[in-house]
Amino acid sequence: STSPQRWMLTESQLTNGKLRILDANRLEHEGIGIHDVQVLFQSHPTRTQADLMLTGTTDDGGDLHIAGTLALQQHGRSNASLPRQFDGTLRFHRGDVAYWLKRTRQSAATSTQPTGWRSNISAGLHLDFPPDAKGFNVVFSDLNTDLGWLLMRGQIRVEGAGTDHPAYAVKLST
């Protein structure tokens, strides 16, 4: 055959990796580090969706776990698959809320006890990547946050995440 050979990634696993998230508009200059990163990617034979799992430890010592299904869309003649949506779950255990507020240039009256701002967060996670828009949309549903001394439930929606002017809608109860 004279046609070029095509390769398709159907499964990939990363172990003991590092991830650095940089956002000059909202984070301090060195960004956010995630260590001991484990990623598993498994594409379905139809190439219209893939299962994705990411785990790691954040700079503040929190344990991060994201898992779900990534909906893919075929792009042009190249048959490349682009992400369109992600539906899954987010768990972030033993995260330091005061640390994260400081990193995003917010202020917080920190507790004198080192564990006073440690939290456990779990939520449904939906990401939408509109093809004609800059940024992406995020929905945290069935959000549960436990600081020990404060419990919060609700949902958060962010439109235009990753842009200079995201819009937030927050509904929380204590």
PDB file of C-alpha atoms in Angstrom:
ATOM      1  CA  SER A   1       0.000   0.000   0.000  1.00  0.00           C
ATOM      2  CA  THR A   2       1.216   3.515  -0.756  1.00  0.00           C
ATOM      3  CA  SER A   3      -0.817   5.215   1.985  1.00  0.00           C
ATOM      4  CA  PRO A   4       1.092   6.342   5.088  1.00  0.00           C
ATOM      5  CA  GLN A   5       0.839   4.012   8.043  1.00  0.00           C
ATOM      6  CA  ARG A   6      -1.334   5.391  10.864  1.00  0.00           C
ATOM      7  CA  TRP A   7      -0.731   4.806  14.533  1.00  0.00           C
ATOM      8  CA  MET A   8      -3.482   4.920  17.108  1.00  0.00           C
ATOM      9  CA  LEU A   9      -2.856   5.229  20.847  1.00  0.00           C
ATOM     10  CA  THR A  10      -5.402   2.997  22.554  1.00  0.00           C
ATOM     11  CA  GLU A  11      -3.846   2.676  25.993  1.00  0.00           C
ATOM     12  CA  SER A  12      -1.189   4.589  27.860  1.00  0.00           C
ATOM     13  CA  GLN A  13       0.047   4.634  31.420  1.00  0.00           C
ATOM     14  CA  LEU A  14       2.294   7.165  33.133  1.00  0.00           C
ATOM     15  CA  THR A  15       3.826   6.310  36.479  1.00  0.00           C
ATOM     16  CA  ASN A  16       5.729   8.476  38.942  1.00  0.00           C
ATOM     17  CA  GLY A  17       5.354  11.622  36.839  1.00  0.00           C
ATOM     18  CA  LYS A  18       5.312  15.331  37.670  1.00  0.00           C
ATOM     19  CA  LEU A  19       2.810  17.928  36.528  1.00  0.00           C
ATOM     20  CA  ARG A  20       3.144  21.720  36.859  1.00  0.00           C
ATOM     21  CA  ILE A  21       0.097  23.960  36.242  1.00  0.00           C
ATOM     22  CA  LEU A  22       0.934  27.551  35.337  1.00  0.00           C
ATOM     23  CA  ASP A  23      -1.568  30.410  35.182  1.00  0.00           C
ATOM     24  CA  ALA A  24       0.051  33.853  35.270  1.00  0.00           C
ATOM     25  CA  ASN A  25      -3.289  35.605  35.872  1.00  0.00           C
ATOM     26  CA  ARG A  26      -4.368  33.657  38.947  1.00  0.00           C
ATOM     27  CA  LEU A  27      -1.368  31.831  40.428  1.00  0.00           C
ATOM     28  CA  GLU A  28       1.998  32.747  41.877  1.00  0.00           C
ATOM     29  CA  HIS A  29       4.849  32.519  39.375  1.00  0.00           C
ATOM     30  CA  GLU A  30       5.930  28.915  40.047  1.00  0.00           C
ATOM     31  CA  GLY A  31       2.445  27.503  39.556  1.00  0.00           C
ATOM     32  CA  ILE A  32       1.059  24.400  41.212  1.00  0.00           C
ATOM     33  CA  GLY A  33       3.015  21.167  41.393  1.00  0.00           C
ATOM     34  CA  ILE A  34       1.546  17.681  41.438  1.00  0.00           C
ATOM     35  CA  HIS A  35       3.988  14.879  42.249  1.00  0.00           C
ATOM     36  CA  ASP A  36       3.895  11.085  42.087  1.00  0.00           C
ATOM     37  CA  VAL A  37       1.462  11.448  39.181  1.00  0.00           C
ATOM     38  CA  GLN A  38      -0.151   8.268  37.871  1.00  0.00           C
ATOM     39  CA  VAL A  39      -2.216   8.523  34.664  1.00  0.00           C
ATOM     40  CA  LEU A  40      -4.105   5.778  32.880  1.00  0.00           C
ATOM     41  CA  PHE A  41      -5.681   6.439  29.464  1.00  0.00           C
ATOM     42  CA  GLN A  42      -7.723   3.746  27.677  1.00  0.00           C
ATOM     43  CA  SER A  43      -9.397   4.553  24.378  1.00  0.00           C
ATOM     44  CA  HIS A  44     -12.528   2.682  23.321  1.00  0.00           C
ATOM     45  CA  PRO A  45     -12.275   0.930  19.929  1.00  0.00           C
ATOM     46  CA  THR A  46     -14.712   3.442  18.387  1.00  0.00           C
ATOM     47  CA  ARG A  47     -12.289   6.306  19.229  1.00  0.00           C
ATOM     48  CA  THR A  48     -15.292   8.369  20.385  1.00  0.00           C
ATOM     49  CA  GLN A  49     -14.473   8.099  24.080  1.00  0.00           C
ATOM     50  CA  ALA A  50     -11.682   7.188  26.463  1.00  0.00           C
ATOM     51  CA  ASP A  51     -11.442   6.324  30.140  1.00  0.00           C
ATOM     52  CA  LEU A  52      -9.047   8.541  32.055  1.00  0.00           C
ATOM     53  CA  MET A  53      -7.680   8.364  35.595  1.00  0.00           C
ATOM     54  CA  LEU A  54      -5.182  10.746  37.211  1.00  0.00           C
ATOM     55  CA  THR A  55      -3.830  10.520  40.762  1.00  0.00           C
ATOM     56  CA  GLY A  56      -1.081  12.460  42.498  1.00  0.00           C
ATOM     57  CA  THR A  57       0.097  14.404  45.527  1.00  0.00           C
ATOM     58  CA  THR A  58      -0.093  18.211  45.473  1.00  0.00           C
ATOM     59  CA  ASP A  59       2.537  20.607  46.851  1.00  0.00           C
ATOM     60  CA  ASP A  60       0.514  20.998  50.070  1.00  0.00           C
ATOM     61  CA  GLY A  61       0.449  17.236  50.704  1.00  0.00           C
ATOM     62  CA  GLY A  62      -3.099  16.661  49.462  1.00  0.00           C
ATOM     63  CA  ASP A  63      -4.087  13.512  47.575  1.00  0.00           C
ATOM     64  CA  LEU A  64      -5.772  14.156  44.212  1.00  0.00           C
ATOM     65  CA  HIS A  65      -7.857  11.592  42.301  1.00  0.00           C
ATOM     66  CA  ILE A  66      -9.736  12.338  39.058  1.00  0.00           C
ATOM     67  CA  ALA A  67     -11.445   9.587  37.053  1.00  0.00           C
ATOM     68  CA  GLY A  68     -14.033   9.486  34.299  1.00  0.00           C
ATOM     69  CA  THR A  69     -14.823   9.305  30.612  1.00  0.00           C
ATOM     70  CA  LEU A  70     -13.549  11.711  27.994  1.00  0.00           C
ATOM     71  CA  ALA A  71     -15.855  12.153  24.968  1.00  0.00           C
ATOM     72  CA  LEU A  72     -13.841  12.623  21.779  1.00  0.00           C
ATOM     73  CA  GLN A  73     -14.732  14.101  18.420  1.00  0.00           C
ATOM     74  CA  GLN A  74     -13.076  13.226  15.116  1.00  0.00           C
ATOM     75  CA  HIS A  75     -11.328  16.222  13.573  1.00  0.00           C
ATOM     76  CA  GLY A  76     -11.027  16.716   9.840  1.00  0.00           C
ATOM     77  CA  ARG A  77      -9.333  14.385   7.411  1.00  0.00           C
ATOM     78  CA  SER A  78      -6.524  13.551   9.829  1.00  0.00           C
ATOM     79  CA  ASN A  79      -8.923  11.474  11.969  1.00  0.00           C
ATOM     80  CA  ALA A  80      -7.370  13.087  15.030  1.00  0.00           C
ATOM     81  CA  SER A  81      -9.572  12.940  18.109  1.00  0.00           C
ATOM     82  CA  LEU A  82     -10.193  16.127  20.068  1.00  0.00           C
ATOM     83  CA  PRO A  83     -11.677  16.265  23.580  1.00  0.00           C
ATOM     84  CA  ARG A  84     -15.255  17.599  23.725  1.00  0.00           C
ATOM     85  CA  GLN A  85     -16.447  16.649  27.220  1.00  0.00           C
ATOM     86  CA  PHE A  86     -15.281  14.942  30.370  1.00  0.00           C
ATOM     87  CA  ASP A  87     -17.637  13.372  32.904  1.00  0.00           C
ATOM     88  CA  GLY A  88     -16.249  11.906  36.071  1.00  0.00           C
ATOM     89  CA  THR A  89     -15.414  12.411  39.711  1.00  0.00           C
ATOM     90  CA  LEU A  90     -12.946  14.489  41.697  1.00  0.00           C
ATOM     91  CA  ARG A  91     -11.605  13.593  45.135  1.00  0.00           C
ATOM     92  CA  PHE A  92      -9.085  15.792  46.928  1.00  0.00           C
ATOM     93  CA  HIS A  93      -8.196  14.584  50.426  1.00  0.00           C
ATOM     94  CA  ARG A  94      -6.129  16.336  53.081  1.00  0.00           C
ATOM     95  CA  GLY A  95      -5.769  19.479  50.960  1.00  0.00           C
ATOM     96  CA  ASP A  96      -4.767  22.697  52.754  1.00  0.00           C
ATOM     97  CA  VAL A  97      -7.444  25.319  51.967  1.00  0.00           C
ATOM     98  CA  ALA A  98      -5.350  28.208  53.367  1.00  0.00           C
ATOM     99  CA  TYR A  99      -2.474  27.184  51.078  1.00  0.00           C
ATOM    100  CA  TRP A 100      -4.758  27.202  48.007  1.00  0.00           C
ATOM    101  CA  LEU A 101      -6.325  30.548  48.889  1.00  0.00           C
ATOM    102  CA  LYS A 102      -2.864  32.053  49.264  1.00  0.00           C
ATOM    103  CA  ARG A 103      -1.744  30.535  45.921  1.00  0.00           C
ATOM    104  CA  THR A 104      -4.700  32.151  44.144  1.00  0.00           C
ATOM    105  CA  ARG A 105      -3.961  35.496  45.818  1.00  0.00           C
ATOM    106  CA  GLN A 106      -6.943  35.279  48.180  1.00  0.00           C
ATOM    107  CA  SER A 107      -6.719  35.941  51.887  1.00  0.00           C
ATOM    108  CA  ALA A 108      -7.831  33.738  54.742  1.00  0.00           C
ATOM    109  CA  ALA A 109      -7.657  34.020  58.494  1.00  0.00           C
ATOM    110  CA  THR A 110      -5.611  30.876  59.048  1.00  0.00           C
ATOM    111  CA  SER A 111      -6.061  28.672  62.057  1.00  0.00           C
ATOM    112  CA  THR A 112      -3.273  28.357  64.611  1.00  0.00           C
ATOM    113  CA  GLN A 113      -3.597  24.582  64.326  1.00  0.00           C
ATOM    114  CA  PRO A 114      -1.750  23.124  61.302  1.00  0.00           C
ATOM    115  CA  THR A 115      -4.667  20.794  60.498  1.00  0.00           C
ATOM    116  CA  GLY A 116      -7.367  23.486  60.949  1.00  0.00           C
ATOM    117  CA  TRP A 117      -7.603  24.141  57.211  1.00  0.00           C
ATOM    118  CA  ARG A 118      -7.113  20.565  55.945  1.00  0.00           C
ATOM    119  CA  SER A 119     -10.119  19.459  53.916  1.00  0.00           C
ATOM    120  CA  ASN A 120     -11.632  16.553  52.062  1.00  0.00           C
ATOM    121  CA  ILE A 121     -13.435  17.447  48.854  1.00  0.00           C
ATOM    122  CA  SER A 122     -15.452  15.197  46.572  1.00  0.00           C
ATOM    123  CA  ALA A 123     -17.591  16.143  43.590  1.00  0.00           C
ATOM    124  CA  GLY A 124     -18.951  15.109  40.262  1.00  0.00           C
ATOM    125  CA  LEU A 125     -16.839  16.800  37.577  1.00  0.00           C
ATOM    126  CA  HIS A 126     -18.045  17.849  34.117  1.00  0.00           C
ATOM    127  CA  LEU A 127     -15.802  19.666  31.636  1.00  0.00           C
ATOM    128  CA  ASP A 128     -17.074  21.027  28.340  1.00  0.00           C
ATOM    129  CA  PHE A 129     -14.662  22.107  25.579  1.00  0.00           C
ATOM    130  CA  PRO A 130     -16.707  24.177  23.081  1.00  0.00           C
ATOM    131  CA  PRO A 131     -15.120  23.950  19.615  1.00  0.00           C
ATOM    132  CA  ASP A 132     -15.525  27.648  18.776  1.00  0.00           C
ATOM    133  CA  ALA A 133     -14.750  29.156  22.187  1.00  0.00           C
ATOM    134  CA  LYS A 134     -11.643  30.070  24.083  1.00  0.00           C
ATOM    135  CA  GLY A 135     -11.304  28.273  27.373  1.00  0.00           C
ATOM    136  CA  PHE A 136     -13.658  25.633  28.679  1.00  0.00           C
ATOM    137  CA  ASN A 137     -16.596  25.239  31.070  1.00  0.00           C
ATOM    138  CA  VAL A 138     -16.473  23.395  34.405  1.00  0.00           C
ATOM    139  CA  VAL A 139     -19.259  22.093  36.645  1.00  0.00           C
ATOM    140  CA  PHE A 140     -18.585  20.665  40.097  1.00  0.00           C
ATOM    141  CA  SER A 141     -21.838  18.925  41.068  1.00  0.00           C
ATOM    142  CA  ASP A 142     -22.736  17.096  44.282  1.00  0.00           C
ATOM    143  CA  LEU A 143     -19.858  18.980  45.893  1.00  0.00           C
ATOM    144  CA  ASN A 144     -19.025  17.962  49.467  1.00  0.00           C
ATOM    145  CA  THR A 145     -16.310  19.763  51.403  1.00  0.00           C
ATOM    146  CA  ASP A 146     -15.356  18.792  54.940  1.00  0.00           C
ATOM    147  CA  LEU A 147     -12.946  20.927  56.961  1.00  0.00           C
ATOM    148  CA  GLY A 148     -13.898  19.189  60.189  1.00  0.00           C
ATOM    149  CA  TRP A 149     -15.270  22.415  61.681  1.00  0.00           C
ATOM    150  CA  LEU A 150     -17.193  23.365  58.497  1.00  0.00           C
ATOM    151  CA  LEU A 151     -19.189  21.202  56.072  1.00  0.00           C
ATOM    152  CA  MET A 152     -20.320  22.593  52.709  1.00  0.00           C
ATOM    153  CA  ARG A 153     -22.465  21.066  49.982  1.00  0.00           C
ATOM    154  CA  GLY A 154     -23.536  22.413  46.630  1.00  0.00           C
ATOM    155  CA  GLN A 155     -22.322  23.067  43.131  1.00  0.00           C
ATOM    156  CA  ILE A 156     -19.982  25.420  41.310  1.00  0.00           C
ATOM    157  CA  ARG A 157     -20.097  26.370  37.634  1.00  0.00           C
ATOM    158  CA  VAL A 158     -17.278  28.191  35.824  1.00  0.00           C
ATOM    159  CA  GLU A 159     -17.811  29.411  32.256  1.00  0.00           C
ATOM    160  CA  GLY A 160     -14.775  30.478  30.265  1.00  0.00           C
ATOM    161  CA  ALA A 161     -12.248  28.792  32.574  1.00  0.00           C
ATOM    162  CA  GLY A 162      -8.732  29.305  31.287  1.00  0.00           C
ATOM    163  CA  THR A 163      -9.566  32.775  29.934  1.00  0.00           C
ATOM    164  CA  ASP A 164      -8.946  36.245  31.349  1.00  0.00           C
ATOM    165  CA  HIS A 165     -12.627  36.709  32.316  1.00  0.00           C
ATOM    166  CA  PRO A 166     -14.260  33.531  33.611  1.00  0.00           C
ATOM    167  CA  ALA A 167     -17.807  33.719  35.002  1.00  0.00           C
ATOM    168  CA  TYR A 168     -18.675  31.918  38.247  1.00  0.00           C
ATOM    169  CA  ALA A 169     -21.986  30.627  39.633  1.00  0.00           C
ATOM    170  CA  VAL A 170     -21.806  29.204  43.155  1.00  0.00           C
ATOM    171  CA  LYS A 171     -24.541  27.550  45.198  1.00  0.00           C
ATOM    172  CA  LEU A 172     -23.350  26.275  48.593  1.00  0.00           C
ATOM    173  CA  SER A 173     -25.010  25.387  51.866  1.00  0.00           C
ATOM    174  CA  THR A 174     -23.499  24.686  55.250  1.00  0.00           C
TER     175      THR A 174
END
